[in-house]
Amino acid sequence: MEAEEFDEIRLAVRRFVREQVVPREPEIEESDEIPEAIRKAAADMGLFGFALPEEYGGLGLSMEQEARLVFELGYTTPAFRSLFGTNNGIAGHVLMLSASDEQKAEFLPKVASGEWTASFALTETDAGSDPAGLKTAAVREGDGWVITGSKRYITNAPVADVFMVFARTDPDASPSKGISCFLVPATTPGVSVGPKDKKMGQAGAWTADVYFDDVRVPANALIGGEGLGYATAMACLAHGRLHIAALCMGTTQRLVDEMVAFATERVQGGKPIAEHQLIQALIADSQTDLMAGRSLVLEAARAYDSGEDTKLGPACAKYFASEAVGRVADRAVQVHGGAGYMHGIAVERFYRDVRLFRIYEGTSQIQQLVIARATLKRVSAVGR
Ligand SMILES: Cc1cc2nc3c(=O)[nH]c(=O)nc-3n(C[C@H](O)[C@H](O)[C@H](O)COP(=O)(O)OP(=O)(O)OC[C@H]3O[C@@H](n4cnc5c(N)ncnc54)[C@H](O)[C@@H]3O)c2cc1C
């Protein structure tokens, strides 16, 4: 998208987030739900498909533009971004990266417009950090497939219209080579969704288990070739990691703003606490994390756009940004003193909300492994 047009969209989203969503955060927290008016406005602004190609109704943003837009989305409750996060991210990217032209034409416009909410169903009870160990199976029957198994912690499952389901199609192949991906509408007989999970934070964003009990799907439900599901999942997760890293930096900006606002108002020892140097140290360390994280996300996004690096940068950005927002949330609570420990104060809510970022789309430990392996490979390939 042209820079000027993109900037208009980014500024409109910024205004919407700050004027329409931020004031409703307490209500979202209390009701565990995003108001329908906000959902509709998000769809009208094209937010269900900003990372999807224009020819299928998306906004067609580059990774760098996406990161800049997500900085704005991260300024409010992560539940807002989660509404359309799976459509743009892990689920929508399955179609974008691996579907045939016919499948893209049939399915992507519904995902990009928000007519469908799409979920990404990879994780299982015994397959989290190591998804290659998944047990959900898809067996050929006639022209189609029969899927049996279950998935855990699936974002947007309670409202999903369609699932991207990763299932084992070749039990004899090596664990990662025997997995394929299927598009399964939520209304298919045999698909059922468990109760909403009770989470630590991110109220208004829903996850649940999903069950597949002899679910029959046609041949064109297979997305990408047989045995290519694991590679598709990894490619979608690499994009998702940059997206989450940008989100973390949006929230870091909010936390810095909250801590500065509180520190300038709160008076102790006869002066605003912002004048105490140890409070200034907390603010300085947080601003430094913010600037370092934003720079890393943008640099990694540019390398992703050019095709120079689609793996190491996303893992470094996700690792640094998710750990940084955790540090900053902790400092923001500290700056607020006792108030920071009380429900109803934004930083208390964000402190719980941001804990998830170090866990999903690859834990920090998994990012460390990806980073170390890629670095070792690069250094041994090119030498010192
Ligand atoms: C709110 C939420 C939303 C989610 N949304 C989705 C979704 O939409 N779709 C989806 O498919 N999944 C989703 N997930 C699942 C998420 O991706 C997994 O929870 C995550 O990958 C970790 O897997 P696990 O929970 O099984 O933990 P485990 O893999 O059991 O990890 C437990 C601990 O062991 C560590 N560990 C594991 N393996 C290694 C290793 N090799 N080396 C070092 N340490 C290791 C981990 O870092 C972690 O600290 C979601 C999870 C949550 C909580």
PDB file of N, CA and C in Angstrom, residues 89-147:
ATOM      1  N   GLY A  89      -3.530 -13.354  10.943  1.00  0.00           N
ATOM      2  CA  GLY A  89      -2.297 -14.023  11.332  1.00  0.00           C
ATOM      3  C   GLY A  89      -2.328 -15.494  11.052  1.00  0.00           C
ATOM      4  N   ILE A  90      -2.167 -16.270  12.122  1.00  0.00           N
ATOM      5  CA  ILE A  90      -1.922 -17.698  11.956  1.00  0.00           C
ATOM      6  C   ILE A  90      -2.943 -18.405  11.068  1.00  0.00           C
ATOM      7  N   ALA A  91      -4.230 -18.087  11.169  1.00  0.00           N
ATOM      8  CA  ALA A  91      -5.207 -18.826  10.350  1.00  0.00           C
ATOM      9  C   ALA A  91      -5.262 -18.285   8.913  1.00  0.00           C
ATOM     10  N   GLY A  92      -5.385 -16.965   8.766  1.00  0.00           N
ATOM     11  CA  GLY A  92      -5.454 -16.372   7.425  1.00  0.00           C
ATOM     12  C   GLY A  92      -4.196 -16.673   6.621  1.00  0.00           C
ATOM     13  N   HIS A  93      -3.050 -16.698   7.294  1.00  0.00           N
ATOM     14  CA  HIS A  93      -1.802 -16.956   6.583  1.00  0.00           C
ATOM     15  C   HIS A  93      -1.698 -18.380   6.062  1.00  0.00           C
ATOM     16  N   VAL A  94      -2.394 -19.319   6.699  1.00  0.00           N
ATOM     17  CA  VAL A  94      -2.406 -20.687   6.160  1.00  0.00           C
ATOM     18  C   VAL A  94      -2.921 -20.638   4.724  1.00  0.00           C
ATOM     19  N   LEU A  95      -4.024 -19.906   4.527  1.00  0.00           N
ATOM     20  CA  LEU A  95      -4.614 -19.805   3.183  1.00  0.00           C
ATOM     21  C   LEU A  95      -3.703 -19.007   2.261  1.00  0.00           C
ATOM     22  N   MET A  96      -3.203 -17.885   2.784  1.00  0.00           N
ATOM     23  CA  MET A  96      -2.395 -17.004   1.953  1.00  0.00           C
ATOM     24  C   MET A  96      -1.133 -17.717   1.458  1.00  0.00           C
ATOM     25  N   LEU A  97      -0.509 -18.509   2.339  1.00  0.00           N
ATOM     26  CA  LEU A  97       0.774 -19.121   1.974  1.00  0.00           C
ATOM     27  C   LEU A  97       0.623 -20.452   1.242  1.00  0.00           C
ATOM     28  N   SER A  98      -0.478 -21.191   1.519  1.00  0.00           N
ATOM     29  CA  SER A  98      -0.506 -22.577   1.024  1.00  0.00           C
ATOM     30  C   SER A  98      -1.709 -22.963   0.183  1.00  0.00           C
ATOM     31  N   ALA A  99      -2.779 -22.153   0.176  1.00  0.00           N
ATOM     32  CA  ALA A  99      -3.972 -22.570  -0.562  1.00  0.00           C
ATOM     33  C   ALA A  99      -3.749 -22.442  -2.074  1.00  0.00           C
ATOM     34  N   SER A 100      -4.527 -23.228  -2.843  1.00  0.00           N
ATOM     35  CA  SER A 100      -4.484 -23.087  -4.304  1.00  0.00           C
ATOM     36  C   SER A 100      -5.221 -21.794  -4.678  1.00  0.00           C
ATOM     37  N   ASP A 101      -5.082 -21.363  -5.942  1.00  0.00           N
ATOM     38  CA  ASP A 101      -5.765 -20.135  -6.368  1.00  0.00           C
ATOM     39  C   ASP A 101      -7.277 -20.269  -6.197  1.00  0.00           C
ATOM     40  N   GLU A 102      -7.809 -21.465  -6.512  1.00  0.00           N
ATOM     41  CA  GLU A 102      -9.271 -21.674  -6.373  1.00  0.00           C
ATOM     42  C   GLU A 102      -9.683 -21.570  -4.905  1.00  0.00           C
ATOM     43  N   GLN A 103      -8.894 -22.182  -4.026  1.00  0.00           N
ATOM     44  CA  GLN A 103      -9.226 -22.131  -2.593  1.00  0.00           C
ATOM     45  C   GLN A 103      -9.123 -20.698  -2.073  1.00  0.00           C
ATOM     46  N   LYS A 104      -8.094 -19.982  -2.517  1.00  0.00           N
ATOM     47  CA  LYS A 104      -7.954 -18.581  -2.077  1.00  0.00           C
ATOM     48  C   LYS A 104      -9.176 -17.784  -2.499  1.00  0.00           C
ATOM     49  N   ALA A 105      -9.570 -17.957  -3.780  1.00  0.00           N
ATOM     50  CA  ALA A 105     -10.715 -17.186  -4.290  1.00  0.00           C
ATOM     51  C   ALA A 105     -11.982 -17.541  -3.526  1.00  0.00           C
ATOM     52  N   GLU A 106     -12.116 -18.802  -3.123  1.00  0.00           N
ATOM     53  CA  GLU A 106     -13.334 -19.227  -2.428  1.00  0.00           C
ATOM     54  C   GLU A 106     -13.347 -18.774  -0.962  1.00  0.00           C
ATOM     55  N   PHE A 107     -12.201 -18.889  -0.277  1.00  0.00           N
ATOM     56  CA  PHE A 107     -12.215 -18.702   1.179  1.00  0.00           C
ATOM     57  C   PHE A 107     -11.675 -17.353   1.668  1.00  0.00           C
ATOM     58  N   LEU A 108     -10.625 -16.840   1.011  1.00  0.00           N
ATOM     59  CA  LEU A 108      -9.972 -15.652   1.593  1.00  0.00           C
ATOM     60  C   LEU A 108     -10.877 -14.417   1.701  1.00  0.00           C
ATOM     61  N   PRO A 109     -11.744 -14.147   0.714  1.00  0.00           N
ATOM     62  CA  PRO A 109     -12.584 -12.949   0.867  1.00  0.00           C
ATOM     63  C   PRO A 109     -13.463 -12.992   2.128  1.00  0.00           C
ATOM     64  N   LYS A 110     -13.916 -14.184   2.503  1.00  0.00           N
ATOM     65  CA  LYS A 110     -14.754 -14.299   3.708  1.00  0.00           C
ATOM     66  C   LYS A 110     -13.933 -14.035   4.971  1.00  0.00           C
ATOM     67  N   VAL A 111     -12.679 -14.434   4.932  1.00  0.00           N
ATOM     68  CA  VAL A 111     -11.797 -14.223   6.092  1.00  0.00           C
ATOM     69  C   VAL A 111     -11.405 -12.743   6.162  1.00  0.00           C
ATOM     70  N   ALA A 112     -11.051 -12.165   5.009  1.00  0.00           N
ATOM     71  CA  ALA A 112     -10.575 -10.778   4.982  1.00  0.00           C
ATOM     72  C   ALA A 112     -11.675  -9.784   5.363  1.00  0.00           C
ATOM     73  N   SER A 113     -12.928 -10.115   5.049  1.00  0.00           N
ATOM     74  CA  SER A 113     -14.020  -9.177   5.343  1.00  0.00           C
ATOM     75  C   SER A 113     -14.531  -9.320   6.771  1.00  0.00           C
ATOM     76  N   GLY A 114     -14.176 -10.428   7.427  1.00  0.00           N
ATOM     77  CA  GLY A 114     -14.712 -10.659   8.771  1.00  0.00           C
ATOM     78  C   GLY A 114     -16.034 -11.404   8.749  1.00  0.00           C
ATOM     79  N   GLU A 115     -16.493 -11.783   7.518  1.00  0.00           N
ATOM     80  CA  GLU A 115     -17.712 -12.592   7.453  1.00  0.00           C
ATOM     81  C   GLU A 115     -17.476 -13.906   8.212  1.00  0.00           C
ATOM     82  N   TRP A 116     -16.257 -14.429   8.084  1.00  0.00           N
ATOM     83  CA  TRP A 116     -15.835 -15.608   8.830  1.00  0.00           C
ATOM     84  C   TRP A 116     -14.793 -15.217   9.875  1.00  0.00           C
ATOM     85  N   THR A 117     -14.875 -15.818  11.038  1.00  0.00           N
ATOM     86  CA  THR A 117     -13.740 -15.797  11.957  1.00  0.00           C
ATOM     87  C   THR A 117     -13.022 -17.128  11.779  1.00  0.00           C
ATOM     88  N   ALA A 118     -11.718 -17.054  11.552  1.00  0.00           N
ATOM     89  CA  ALA A 118     -10.929 -18.269  11.308  1.00  0.00           C
ATOM     90  C   ALA A 118     -10.011 -18.545  12.496  1.00  0.00           C
ATOM     91  N   SER A 119      -9.914 -19.801  12.885  1.00  0.00           N
ATOM     92  CA  SER A 119      -9.024 -20.194  13.990  1.00  0.00           C
ATOM     93  C   SER A 119      -7.954 -21.146  13.477  1.00  0.00           C
ATOM     94  N   PHE A 120      -6.842 -21.157  14.191  1.00  0.00           N
ATOM     95  CA  PHE A 120      -5.677 -21.984  13.836  1.00  0.00           C
ATOM     96  C   PHE A 120      -5.584 -23.084  14.885  1.00  0.00           C
ATOM     97  N   ALA A 121      -5.792 -24.334  14.476  1.00  0.00           N
ATOM     98  CA  ALA A 121      -5.888 -25.422  15.453  1.00  0.00           C
ATOM     99  C   ALA A 121      -4.718 -26.382  15.305  1.00  0.00           C
ATOM    100  N   LEU A 122      -3.648 -26.065  16.024  1.00  0.00           N
ATOM    101  CA  LEU A 122      -2.428 -26.887  15.975  1.00  0.00           C
ATOM    102  C   LEU A 122      -2.208 -27.609  17.314  1.00  0.00           C
ATOM    103  N   THR A 123      -2.269 -26.844  18.413  1.00  0.00           N
ATOM    104  CA  THR A 123      -1.902 -27.377  19.731  1.00  0.00           C
ATOM    105  C   THR A 123      -2.868 -28.467  20.198  1.00  0.00           C
ATOM    106  N   GLU A 124      -2.290 -29.477  20.858  1.00  0.00           N
ATOM    107  CA  GLU A 124      -3.097 -30.546  21.472  1.00  0.00           C
ATOM    108  C   GLU A 124      -2.646 -30.737  22.913  1.00  0.00           C
ATOM    109  N   THR A 125      -3.383 -31.563  23.652  1.00  0.00           N
ATOM    110  CA  THR A 125      -3.044 -31.794  25.060  1.00  0.00           C
ATOM    111  C   THR A 125      -1.579 -32.206  25.216  1.00  0.00           C
ATOM    112  N   ASP A 126      -1.105 -33.093  24.359  1.00  0.00           N
ATOM    113  CA  ASP A 126       0.272 -33.582  24.500  1.00  0.00           C
ATOM    114  C   ASP A 126       1.198 -33.064  23.412  1.00  0.00           C
ATOM    115  N   ALA A 127       0.779 -32.036  22.709  1.00  0.00           N
ATOM    116  CA  ALA A 127       1.635 -31.467  21.651  1.00  0.00           C
ATOM    117  C   ALA A 127       1.508 -29.947  21.668  1.00  0.00           C
ATOM    118  N   GLY A 128       2.427 -29.286  22.399  1.00  0.00           N
ATOM    119  CA  GLY A 128       2.417 -27.822  22.488  1.00  0.00           C
ATOM    120  C   GLY A 128       3.672 -27.273  21.847  1.00  0.00           C
ATOM    121  N   SER A 129       4.733 -27.179  22.631  1.00  0.00           N
ATOM    122  CA  SER A 129       6.008 -26.683  22.077  1.00  0.00           C
ATOM    123  C   SER A 129       6.532 -27.592  20.981  1.00  0.00           C
ATOM    124  N   ASP A 130       6.140 -28.858  21.030  1.00  0.00           N
ATOM    125  CA  ASP A 130       6.571 -29.798  19.982  1.00  0.00           C
ATOM    126  C   ASP A 130       5.346 -30.267  19.192  1.00  0.00           C
ATOM    127  N   PRO A 131       4.848 -29.403  18.288  1.00  0.00           N
ATOM    128  CA  PRO A 131       3.618 -29.761  17.573  1.00  0.00           C
ATOM    129  C   PRO A 131       3.792 -30.961  16.649  1.00  0.00           C
ATOM    130  N   ALA A 132       5.044 -31.317  16.342  1.00  0.00           N
ATOM    131  CA  ALA A 132       5.259 -32.480  15.478  1.00  0.00           C
ATOM    132  C   ALA A 132       4.728 -33.753  16.130  1.00  0.00           C
ATOM    133  N   GLY A 133       4.478 -33.688  17.438  1.00  0.00           N
ATOM    134  CA  GLY A 133       3.962 -34.865  18.143  1.00  0.00           C
ATOM    135  C   GLY A 133       2.442 -34.955  18.133  1.00  0.00           C
ATOM    136  N   LEU A 134       1.772 -34.148  17.315  1.00  0.00           N
ATOM    137  CA  LEU A 134       0.303 -34.145  17.361  1.00  0.00           C
ATOM    138  C   LEU A 134      -0.297 -35.496  16.947  1.00  0.00           C
ATOM    139  N   LYS A 135      -1.475 -35.784  17.521  1.00  0.00           N
ATOM    140  CA  LYS A 135      -2.074 -37.110  17.290  1.00  0.00           C
ATOM    141  C   LYS A 135      -3.371 -37.070  16.475  1.00  0.00           C
ATOM    142  N   THR A 136      -3.969 -35.897  16.326  1.00  0.00           N
ATOM    143  CA  THR A 136      -5.179 -35.811  15.500  1.00  0.00           C
ATOM    144  C   THR A 136      -4.868 -36.437  14.138  1.00  0.00           C
ATOM    145  N   ALA A 137      -5.767 -37.307  13.686  1.00  0.00           N
ATOM    146  CA  ALA A 137      -5.478 -38.062  12.452  1.00  0.00           C
ATOM    147  C   ALA A 137      -6.500 -37.746  11.370  1.00  0.00           C
ATOM    148  N   ALA A 138      -6.047 -37.726  10.133  1.00  0.00           N
ATOM    149  CA  ALA A 138      -6.953 -37.611   8.985  1.00  0.00           C
ATOM    150  C   ALA A 138      -6.693 -38.821   8.082  1.00  0.00           C
ATOM    151  N   VAL A 139      -7.773 -39.559   7.806  1.00  0.00           N
ATOM    152  CA  VAL A 139      -7.647 -40.788   7.014  1.00  0.00           C
ATOM    153  C   VAL A 139      -8.465 -40.619   5.738  1.00  0.00           C
ATOM    154  N   ARG A 140      -7.882 -41.014   4.613  1.00  0.00           N
ATOM    155  CA  ARG A 140      -8.589 -40.913   3.339  1.00  0.00           C
ATOM    156  C   ARG A 140      -9.836 -41.771   3.330  1.00  0.00           C
ATOM    157  N   GLU A 141     -10.935 -41.234   2.804  1.00  0.00           N
ATOM    158  CA  GLU A 141     -12.138 -42.059   2.605  1.00  0.00           C
ATOM    159  C   GLU A 141     -12.793 -41.582   1.317  1.00  0.00           C
ATOM    160  N   GLY A 142     -12.784 -42.430   0.306  1.00  0.00           N
ATOM    161  CA  GLY A 142     -13.282 -42.022  -1.014  1.00  0.00           C
ATOM    162  C   GLY A 142     -12.456 -40.854  -1.506  1.00  0.00           C
ATOM    163  N   ASP A 143     -13.158 -39.791  -1.929  1.00  0.00           N
ATOM    164  CA  ASP A 143     -12.490 -38.585  -2.416  1.00  0.00           C
ATOM    165  C   ASP A 143     -11.995 -37.690  -1.303  1.00  0.00           C
ATOM    166  N   GLY A 144     -12.563 -37.878  -0.104  1.00  0.00           N
ATOM    167  CA  GLY A 144     -12.289 -36.936   0.985  1.00  0.00           C
ATOM    168  C   GLY A 144     -11.474 -37.537   2.121  1.00  0.00           C
ATOM    169  N   TRP A 145     -11.680 -36.961   3.306  1.00  0.00           N
ATOM    170  CA  TRP A 145     -10.897 -37.335   4.489  1.00  0.00           C
ATOM    171  C   TRP A 145     -11.818 -37.423   5.702  1.00  0.00           C
ATOM    172  N   VAL A 146     -11.411 -38.230   6.686  1.00  0.00           N
ATOM    173  CA  VAL A 146     -12.134 -38.289   7.962  1.00  0.00           C
ATOM    174  C   VAL A 146     -11.142 -37.904   9.062  1.00  0.00           C
ATOM    175  N   ILE A 147     -11.512 -36.868   9.823  1.00  0.00           N
ATOM    176  CA  ILE A 147     -10.593 -36.328  10.845  1.00  0.00           C
ATOM    177  C   ILE A 147     -11.091 -36.704  12.232  1.00  0.00           C
TER     178      ILE A 147
END
